[in-house]
mmCIF file with all atom_site columns, C-alpha atoms in Angstrom:
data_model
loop_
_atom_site.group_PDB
_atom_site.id
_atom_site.type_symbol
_atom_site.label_atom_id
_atom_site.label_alt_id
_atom_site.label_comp_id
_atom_site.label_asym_id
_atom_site.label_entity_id
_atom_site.label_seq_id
_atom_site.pdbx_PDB_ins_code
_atom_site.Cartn_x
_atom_site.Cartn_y
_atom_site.Cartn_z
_atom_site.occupancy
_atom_site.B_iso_or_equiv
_atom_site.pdbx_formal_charge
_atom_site.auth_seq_id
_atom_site.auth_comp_id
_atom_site.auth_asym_id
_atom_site.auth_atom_id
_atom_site.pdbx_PDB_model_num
ATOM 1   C CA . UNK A 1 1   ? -8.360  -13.403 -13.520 1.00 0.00 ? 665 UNK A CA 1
ATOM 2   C CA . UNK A 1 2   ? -6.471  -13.475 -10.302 1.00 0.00 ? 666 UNK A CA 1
ATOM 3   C CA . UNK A 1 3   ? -2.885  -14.085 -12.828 1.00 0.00 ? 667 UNK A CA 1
ATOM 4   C CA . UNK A 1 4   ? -3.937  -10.993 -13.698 1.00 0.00 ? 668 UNK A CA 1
ATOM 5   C CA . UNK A 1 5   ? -4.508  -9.451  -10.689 1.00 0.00 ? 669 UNK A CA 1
ATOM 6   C CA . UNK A 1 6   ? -1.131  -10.301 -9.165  1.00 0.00 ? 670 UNK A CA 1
ATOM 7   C CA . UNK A 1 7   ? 0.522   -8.978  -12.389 1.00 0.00 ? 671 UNK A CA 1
ATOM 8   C CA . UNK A 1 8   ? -1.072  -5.555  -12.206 1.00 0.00 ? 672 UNK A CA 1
ATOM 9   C CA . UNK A 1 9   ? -0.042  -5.161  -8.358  1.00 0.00 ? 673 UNK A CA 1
ATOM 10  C CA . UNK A 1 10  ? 3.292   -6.275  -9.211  1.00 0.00 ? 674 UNK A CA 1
ATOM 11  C CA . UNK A 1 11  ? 3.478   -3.167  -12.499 1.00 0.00 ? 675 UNK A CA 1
ATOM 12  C CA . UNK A 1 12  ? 2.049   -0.607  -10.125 1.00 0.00 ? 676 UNK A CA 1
ATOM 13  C CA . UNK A 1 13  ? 4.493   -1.278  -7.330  1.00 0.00 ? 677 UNK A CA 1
ATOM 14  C CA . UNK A 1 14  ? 7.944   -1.471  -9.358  1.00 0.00 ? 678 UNK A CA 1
ATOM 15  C CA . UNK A 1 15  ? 6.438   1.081   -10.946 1.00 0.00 ? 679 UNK A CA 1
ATOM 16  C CA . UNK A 1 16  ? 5.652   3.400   -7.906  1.00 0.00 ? 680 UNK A CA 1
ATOM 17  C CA . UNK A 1 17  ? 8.787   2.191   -6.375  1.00 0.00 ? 681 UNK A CA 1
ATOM 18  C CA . UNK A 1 18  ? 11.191  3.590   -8.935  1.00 0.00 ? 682 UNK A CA 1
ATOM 19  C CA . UNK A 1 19  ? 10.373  6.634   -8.530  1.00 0.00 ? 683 UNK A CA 1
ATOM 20  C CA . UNK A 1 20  ? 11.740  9.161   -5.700  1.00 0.00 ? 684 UNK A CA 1
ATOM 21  C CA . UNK A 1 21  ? 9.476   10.411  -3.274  1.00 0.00 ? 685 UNK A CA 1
ATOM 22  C CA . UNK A 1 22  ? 8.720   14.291  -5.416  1.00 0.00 ? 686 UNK A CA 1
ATOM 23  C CA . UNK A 1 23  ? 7.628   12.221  -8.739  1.00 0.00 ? 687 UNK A CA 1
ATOM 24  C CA . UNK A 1 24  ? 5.456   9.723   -6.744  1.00 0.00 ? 688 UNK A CA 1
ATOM 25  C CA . UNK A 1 25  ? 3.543   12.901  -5.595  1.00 0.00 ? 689 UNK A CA 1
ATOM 26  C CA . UNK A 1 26  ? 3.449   14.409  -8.638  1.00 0.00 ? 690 UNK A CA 1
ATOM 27  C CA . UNK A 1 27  ? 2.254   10.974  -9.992  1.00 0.00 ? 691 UNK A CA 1
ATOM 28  C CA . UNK A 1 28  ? -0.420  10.560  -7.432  1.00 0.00 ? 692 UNK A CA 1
ATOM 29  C CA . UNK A 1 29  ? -3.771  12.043  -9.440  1.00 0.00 ? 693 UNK A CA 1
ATOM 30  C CA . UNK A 1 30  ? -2.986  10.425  -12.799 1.00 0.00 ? 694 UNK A CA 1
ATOM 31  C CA . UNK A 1 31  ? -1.817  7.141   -11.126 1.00 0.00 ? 695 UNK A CA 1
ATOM 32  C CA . UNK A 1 32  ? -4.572  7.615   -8.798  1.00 0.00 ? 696 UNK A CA 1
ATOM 33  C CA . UNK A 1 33  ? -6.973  7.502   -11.066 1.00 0.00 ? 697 UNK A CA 1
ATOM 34  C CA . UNK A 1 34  ? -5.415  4.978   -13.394 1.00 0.00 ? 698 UNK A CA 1
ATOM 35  C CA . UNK A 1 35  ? -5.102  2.146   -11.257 1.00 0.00 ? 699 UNK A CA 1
ATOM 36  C CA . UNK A 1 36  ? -8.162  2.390   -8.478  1.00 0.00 ? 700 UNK A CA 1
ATOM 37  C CA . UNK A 1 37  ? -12.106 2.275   -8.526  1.00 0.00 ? 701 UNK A CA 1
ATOM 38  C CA . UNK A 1 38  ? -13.963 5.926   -7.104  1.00 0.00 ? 702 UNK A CA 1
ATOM 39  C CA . UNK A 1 39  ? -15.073 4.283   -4.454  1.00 0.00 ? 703 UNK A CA 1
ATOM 40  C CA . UNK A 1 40  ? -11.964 2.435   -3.143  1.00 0.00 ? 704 UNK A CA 1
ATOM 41  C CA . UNK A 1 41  ? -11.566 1.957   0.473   1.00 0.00 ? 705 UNK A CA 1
ATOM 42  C CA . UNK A 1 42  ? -7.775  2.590   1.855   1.00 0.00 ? 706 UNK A CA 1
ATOM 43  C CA . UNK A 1 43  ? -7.461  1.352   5.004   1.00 0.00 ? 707 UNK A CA 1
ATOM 44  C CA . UNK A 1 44  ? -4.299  2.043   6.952   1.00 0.00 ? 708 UNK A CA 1
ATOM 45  C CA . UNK A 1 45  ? -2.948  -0.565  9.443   1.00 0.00 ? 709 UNK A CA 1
ATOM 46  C CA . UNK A 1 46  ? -5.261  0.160   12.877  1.00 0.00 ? 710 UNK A CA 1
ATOM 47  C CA . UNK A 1 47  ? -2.233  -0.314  15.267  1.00 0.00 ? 711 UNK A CA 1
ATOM 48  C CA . UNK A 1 48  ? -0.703  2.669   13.824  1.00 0.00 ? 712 UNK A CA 1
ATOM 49  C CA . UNK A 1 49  ? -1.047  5.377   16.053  1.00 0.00 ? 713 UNK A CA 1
ATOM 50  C CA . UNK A 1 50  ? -1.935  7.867   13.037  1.00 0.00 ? 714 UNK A CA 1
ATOM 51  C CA . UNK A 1 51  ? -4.298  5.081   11.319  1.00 0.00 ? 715 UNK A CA 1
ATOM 52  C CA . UNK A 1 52  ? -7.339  6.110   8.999   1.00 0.00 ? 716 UNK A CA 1
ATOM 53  C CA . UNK A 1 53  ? -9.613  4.853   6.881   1.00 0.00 ? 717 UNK A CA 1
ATOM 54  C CA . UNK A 1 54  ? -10.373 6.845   3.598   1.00 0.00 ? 718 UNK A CA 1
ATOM 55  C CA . UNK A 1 55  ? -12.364 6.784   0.374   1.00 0.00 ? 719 UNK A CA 1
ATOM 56  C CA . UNK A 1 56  ? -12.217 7.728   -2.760  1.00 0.00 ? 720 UNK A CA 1
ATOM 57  C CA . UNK A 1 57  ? -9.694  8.688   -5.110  1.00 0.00 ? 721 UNK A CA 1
ATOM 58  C CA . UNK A 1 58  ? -8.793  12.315  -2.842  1.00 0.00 ? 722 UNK A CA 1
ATOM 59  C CA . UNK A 1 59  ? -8.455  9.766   0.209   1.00 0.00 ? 723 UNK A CA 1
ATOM 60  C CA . UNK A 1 60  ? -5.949  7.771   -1.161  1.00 0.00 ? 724 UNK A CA 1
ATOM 61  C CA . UNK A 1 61  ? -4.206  10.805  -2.136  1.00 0.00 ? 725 UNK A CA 1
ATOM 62  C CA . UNK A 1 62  ? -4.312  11.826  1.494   1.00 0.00 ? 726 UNK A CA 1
ATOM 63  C CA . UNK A 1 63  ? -3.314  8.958   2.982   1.00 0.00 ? 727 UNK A CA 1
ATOM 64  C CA . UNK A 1 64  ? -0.032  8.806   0.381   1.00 0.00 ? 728 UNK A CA 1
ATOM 65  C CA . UNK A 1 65  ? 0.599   12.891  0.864   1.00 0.00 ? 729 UNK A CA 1
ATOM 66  C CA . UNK A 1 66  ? 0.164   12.630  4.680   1.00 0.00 ? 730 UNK A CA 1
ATOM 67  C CA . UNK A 1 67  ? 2.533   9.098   5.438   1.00 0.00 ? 731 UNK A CA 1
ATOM 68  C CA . UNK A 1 68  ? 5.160   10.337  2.695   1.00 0.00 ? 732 UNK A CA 1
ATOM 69  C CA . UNK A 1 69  ? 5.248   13.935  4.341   1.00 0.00 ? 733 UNK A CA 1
ATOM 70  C CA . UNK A 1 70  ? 6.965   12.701  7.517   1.00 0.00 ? 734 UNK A CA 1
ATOM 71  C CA . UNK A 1 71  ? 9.919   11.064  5.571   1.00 0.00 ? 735 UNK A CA 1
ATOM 72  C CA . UNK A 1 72  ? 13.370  12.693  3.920   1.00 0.00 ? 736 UNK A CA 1
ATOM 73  C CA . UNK A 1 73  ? 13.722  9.094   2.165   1.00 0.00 ? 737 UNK A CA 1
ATOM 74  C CA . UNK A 1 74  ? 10.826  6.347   2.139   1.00 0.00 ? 738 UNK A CA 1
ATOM 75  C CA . UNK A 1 75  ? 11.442  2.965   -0.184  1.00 0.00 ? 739 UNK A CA 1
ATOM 76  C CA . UNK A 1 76  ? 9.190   -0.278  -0.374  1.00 0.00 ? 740 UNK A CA 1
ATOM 77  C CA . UNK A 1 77  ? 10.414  -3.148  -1.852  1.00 0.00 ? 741 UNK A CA 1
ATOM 78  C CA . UNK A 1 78  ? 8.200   -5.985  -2.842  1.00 0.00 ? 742 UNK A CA 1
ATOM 79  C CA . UNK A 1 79  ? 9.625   -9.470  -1.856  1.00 0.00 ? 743 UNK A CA 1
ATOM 80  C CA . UNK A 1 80  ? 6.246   -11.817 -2.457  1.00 0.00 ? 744 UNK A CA 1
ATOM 81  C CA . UNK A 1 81  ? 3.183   -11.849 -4.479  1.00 0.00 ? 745 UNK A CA 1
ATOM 82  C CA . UNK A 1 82  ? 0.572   -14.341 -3.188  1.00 0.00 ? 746 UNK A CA 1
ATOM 83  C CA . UNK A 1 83  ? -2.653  -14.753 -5.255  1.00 0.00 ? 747 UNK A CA 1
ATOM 84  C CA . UNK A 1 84  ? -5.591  -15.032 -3.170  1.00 0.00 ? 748 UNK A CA 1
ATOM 85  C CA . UNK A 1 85  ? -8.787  -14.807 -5.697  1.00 0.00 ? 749 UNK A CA 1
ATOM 86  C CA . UNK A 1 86  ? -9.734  -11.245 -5.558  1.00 0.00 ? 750 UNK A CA 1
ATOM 87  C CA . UNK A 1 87  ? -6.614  -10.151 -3.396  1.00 0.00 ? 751 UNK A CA 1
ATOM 88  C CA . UNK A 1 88  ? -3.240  -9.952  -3.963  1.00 0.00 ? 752 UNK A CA 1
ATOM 89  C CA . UNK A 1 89  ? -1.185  -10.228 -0.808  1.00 0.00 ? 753 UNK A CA 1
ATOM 90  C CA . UNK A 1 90  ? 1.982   -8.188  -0.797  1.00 0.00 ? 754 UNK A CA 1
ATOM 91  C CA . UNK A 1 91  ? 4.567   -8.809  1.362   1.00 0.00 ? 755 UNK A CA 1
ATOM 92  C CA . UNK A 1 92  ? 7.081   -6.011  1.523   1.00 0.00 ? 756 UNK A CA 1
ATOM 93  C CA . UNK A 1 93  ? 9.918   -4.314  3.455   1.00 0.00 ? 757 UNK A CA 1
ATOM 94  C CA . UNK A 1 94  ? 9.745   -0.360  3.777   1.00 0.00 ? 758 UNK A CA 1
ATOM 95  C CA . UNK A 1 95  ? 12.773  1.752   4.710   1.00 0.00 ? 759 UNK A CA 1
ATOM 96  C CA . UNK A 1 96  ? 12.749  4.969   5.241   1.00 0.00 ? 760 UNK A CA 1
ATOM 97  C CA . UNK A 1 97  ? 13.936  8.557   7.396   1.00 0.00 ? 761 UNK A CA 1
ATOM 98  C CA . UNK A 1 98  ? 12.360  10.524  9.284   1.00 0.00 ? 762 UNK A CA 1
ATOM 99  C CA . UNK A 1 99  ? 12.157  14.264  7.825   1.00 0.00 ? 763 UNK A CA 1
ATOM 100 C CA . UNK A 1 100 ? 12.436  15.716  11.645  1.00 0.00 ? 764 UNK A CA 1
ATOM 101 C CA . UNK A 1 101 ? 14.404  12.824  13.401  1.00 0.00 ? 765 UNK A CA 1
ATOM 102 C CA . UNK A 1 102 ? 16.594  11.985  10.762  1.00 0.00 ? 766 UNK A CA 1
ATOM 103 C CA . UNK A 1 103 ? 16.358  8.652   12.151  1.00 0.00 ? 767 UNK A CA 1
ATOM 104 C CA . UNK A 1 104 ? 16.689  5.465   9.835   1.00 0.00 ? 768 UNK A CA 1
ATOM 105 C CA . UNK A 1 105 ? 13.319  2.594   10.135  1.00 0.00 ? 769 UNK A CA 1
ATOM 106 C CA . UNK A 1 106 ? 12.818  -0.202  8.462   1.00 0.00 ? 770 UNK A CA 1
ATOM 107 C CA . UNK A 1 107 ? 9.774   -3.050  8.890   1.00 0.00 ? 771 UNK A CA 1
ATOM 108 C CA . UNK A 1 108 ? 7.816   -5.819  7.399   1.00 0.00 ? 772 UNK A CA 1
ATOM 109 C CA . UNK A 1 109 ? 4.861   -4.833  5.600   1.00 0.00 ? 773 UNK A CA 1
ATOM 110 C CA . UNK A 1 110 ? 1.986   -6.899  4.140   1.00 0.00 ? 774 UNK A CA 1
ATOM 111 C CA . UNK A 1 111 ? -0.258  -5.104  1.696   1.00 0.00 ? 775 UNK A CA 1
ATOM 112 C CA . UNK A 1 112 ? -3.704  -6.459  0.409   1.00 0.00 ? 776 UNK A CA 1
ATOM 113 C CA . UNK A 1 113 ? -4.927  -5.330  -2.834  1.00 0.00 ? 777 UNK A CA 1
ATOM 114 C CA . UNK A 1 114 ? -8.548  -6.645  -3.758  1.00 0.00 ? 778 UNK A CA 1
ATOM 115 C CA . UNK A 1 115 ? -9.429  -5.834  -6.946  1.00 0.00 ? 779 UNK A CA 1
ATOM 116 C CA . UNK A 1 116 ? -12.814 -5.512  -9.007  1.00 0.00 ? 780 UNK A CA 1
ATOM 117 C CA . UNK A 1 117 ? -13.147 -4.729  -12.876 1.00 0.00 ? 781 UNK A CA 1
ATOM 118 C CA . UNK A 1 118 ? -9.522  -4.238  -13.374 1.00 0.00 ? 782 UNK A CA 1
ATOM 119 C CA . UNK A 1 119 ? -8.748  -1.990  -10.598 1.00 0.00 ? 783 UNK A CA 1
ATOM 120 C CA . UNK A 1 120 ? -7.858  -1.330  -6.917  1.00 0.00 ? 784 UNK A CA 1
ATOM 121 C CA . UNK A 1 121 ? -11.562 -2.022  -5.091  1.00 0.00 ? 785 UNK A CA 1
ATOM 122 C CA . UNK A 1 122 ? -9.845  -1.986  -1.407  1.00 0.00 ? 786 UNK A CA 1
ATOM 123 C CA . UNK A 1 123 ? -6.708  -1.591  0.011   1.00 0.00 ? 787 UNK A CA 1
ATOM 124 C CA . UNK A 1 124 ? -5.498  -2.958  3.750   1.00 0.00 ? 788 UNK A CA 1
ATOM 125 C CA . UNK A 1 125 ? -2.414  -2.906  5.056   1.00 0.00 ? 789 UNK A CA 1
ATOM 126 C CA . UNK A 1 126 ? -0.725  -4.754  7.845   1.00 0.00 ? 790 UNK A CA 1
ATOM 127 C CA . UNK A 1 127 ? 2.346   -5.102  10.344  1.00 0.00 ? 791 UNK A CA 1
ATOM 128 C CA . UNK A 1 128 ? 1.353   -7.980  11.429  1.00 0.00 ? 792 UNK A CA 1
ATOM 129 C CA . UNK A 1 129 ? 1.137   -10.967 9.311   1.00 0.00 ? 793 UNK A CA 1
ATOM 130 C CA . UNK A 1 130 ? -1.356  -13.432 10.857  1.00 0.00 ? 794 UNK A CA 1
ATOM 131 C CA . UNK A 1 131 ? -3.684  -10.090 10.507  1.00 0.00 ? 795 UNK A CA 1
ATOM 132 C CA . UNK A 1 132 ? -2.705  -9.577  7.489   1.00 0.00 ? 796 UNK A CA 1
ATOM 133 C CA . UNK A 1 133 ? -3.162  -13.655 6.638   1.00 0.00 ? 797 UNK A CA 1
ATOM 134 C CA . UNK A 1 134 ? -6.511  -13.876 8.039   1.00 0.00 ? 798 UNK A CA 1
ATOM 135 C CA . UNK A 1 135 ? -7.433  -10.816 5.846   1.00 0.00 ? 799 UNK A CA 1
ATOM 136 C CA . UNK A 1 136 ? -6.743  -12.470 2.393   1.00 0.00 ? 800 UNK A CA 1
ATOM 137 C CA . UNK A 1 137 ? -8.338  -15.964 3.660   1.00 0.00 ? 801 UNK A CA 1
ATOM 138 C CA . UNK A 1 138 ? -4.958  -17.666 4.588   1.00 0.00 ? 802 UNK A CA 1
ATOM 139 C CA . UNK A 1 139 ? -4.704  -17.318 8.246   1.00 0.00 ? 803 UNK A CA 1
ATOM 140 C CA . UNK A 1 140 ? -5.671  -20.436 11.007  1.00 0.00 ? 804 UNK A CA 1
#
């Protein structure tokens, strides 16, 4: 099962990731609802300074509408799969503008998907990677 798990992360995210930052929020019900349980738990990395926890399917939404609204340009691009049972361990590099700085960032991220029944049960993510190791089960 956990082939299987890395190969749905991997369809959702160069799936996602094609597509500009209007059509992913146009997307975001349908894929939404697709590709994660009701009751999913979206946890946002808790050194950002705007971090939140959600639920649900409308939280996930919210957490995607709210992060995507601050950027003219955003684009993650997965560089590693690593199967870990139940999670999937992304690790990732986002780049992306600001919408009122105009200023370019880029960083390391490191996404955990843990899935149940076929779709996404929790989602973490990290900018730190022995966090984001110790997480999934791999870190010291």
């Amino acid at each position: 099962m956990s082939q299987e798990n890395v190969e749905f992360v991997e369809a959702l995210l160069a799936g996602s990731g094609s597509m500009d930052k209007q059509a992913l929020l146009a997307a975001l019900p349908e894929l939404i609802a697709q590709t994660c349980a009701p009751d999913i738990e979206w946890v946002e990395d808790p050194q950002r300074a705007d971090s939140d926890i959600y639920h649900g399917h409308a939280g996930v939404r919210q957490s995607f509408e709210r992060w995507l609204e601050q950027w003219d340009e955003y684009v993650g691009e997965a560089e590693r799969f690593v199967d870990c049972g139940d999670d999937v361990l992304v690790i990732a590099h986002e780049h992306a503008r600001g919408t009122a700085s105009g200023a370019s960032v880029s960083s390391r991220i490191y996404m955990a998907f843990t899935m149940h029944a076929g779709k996404i049960a929790r989602y973490r993510e990290f900018y730190d990677e022995q966090a984001a190791l110790e997480a999934v089960g791999l870190g010291e």
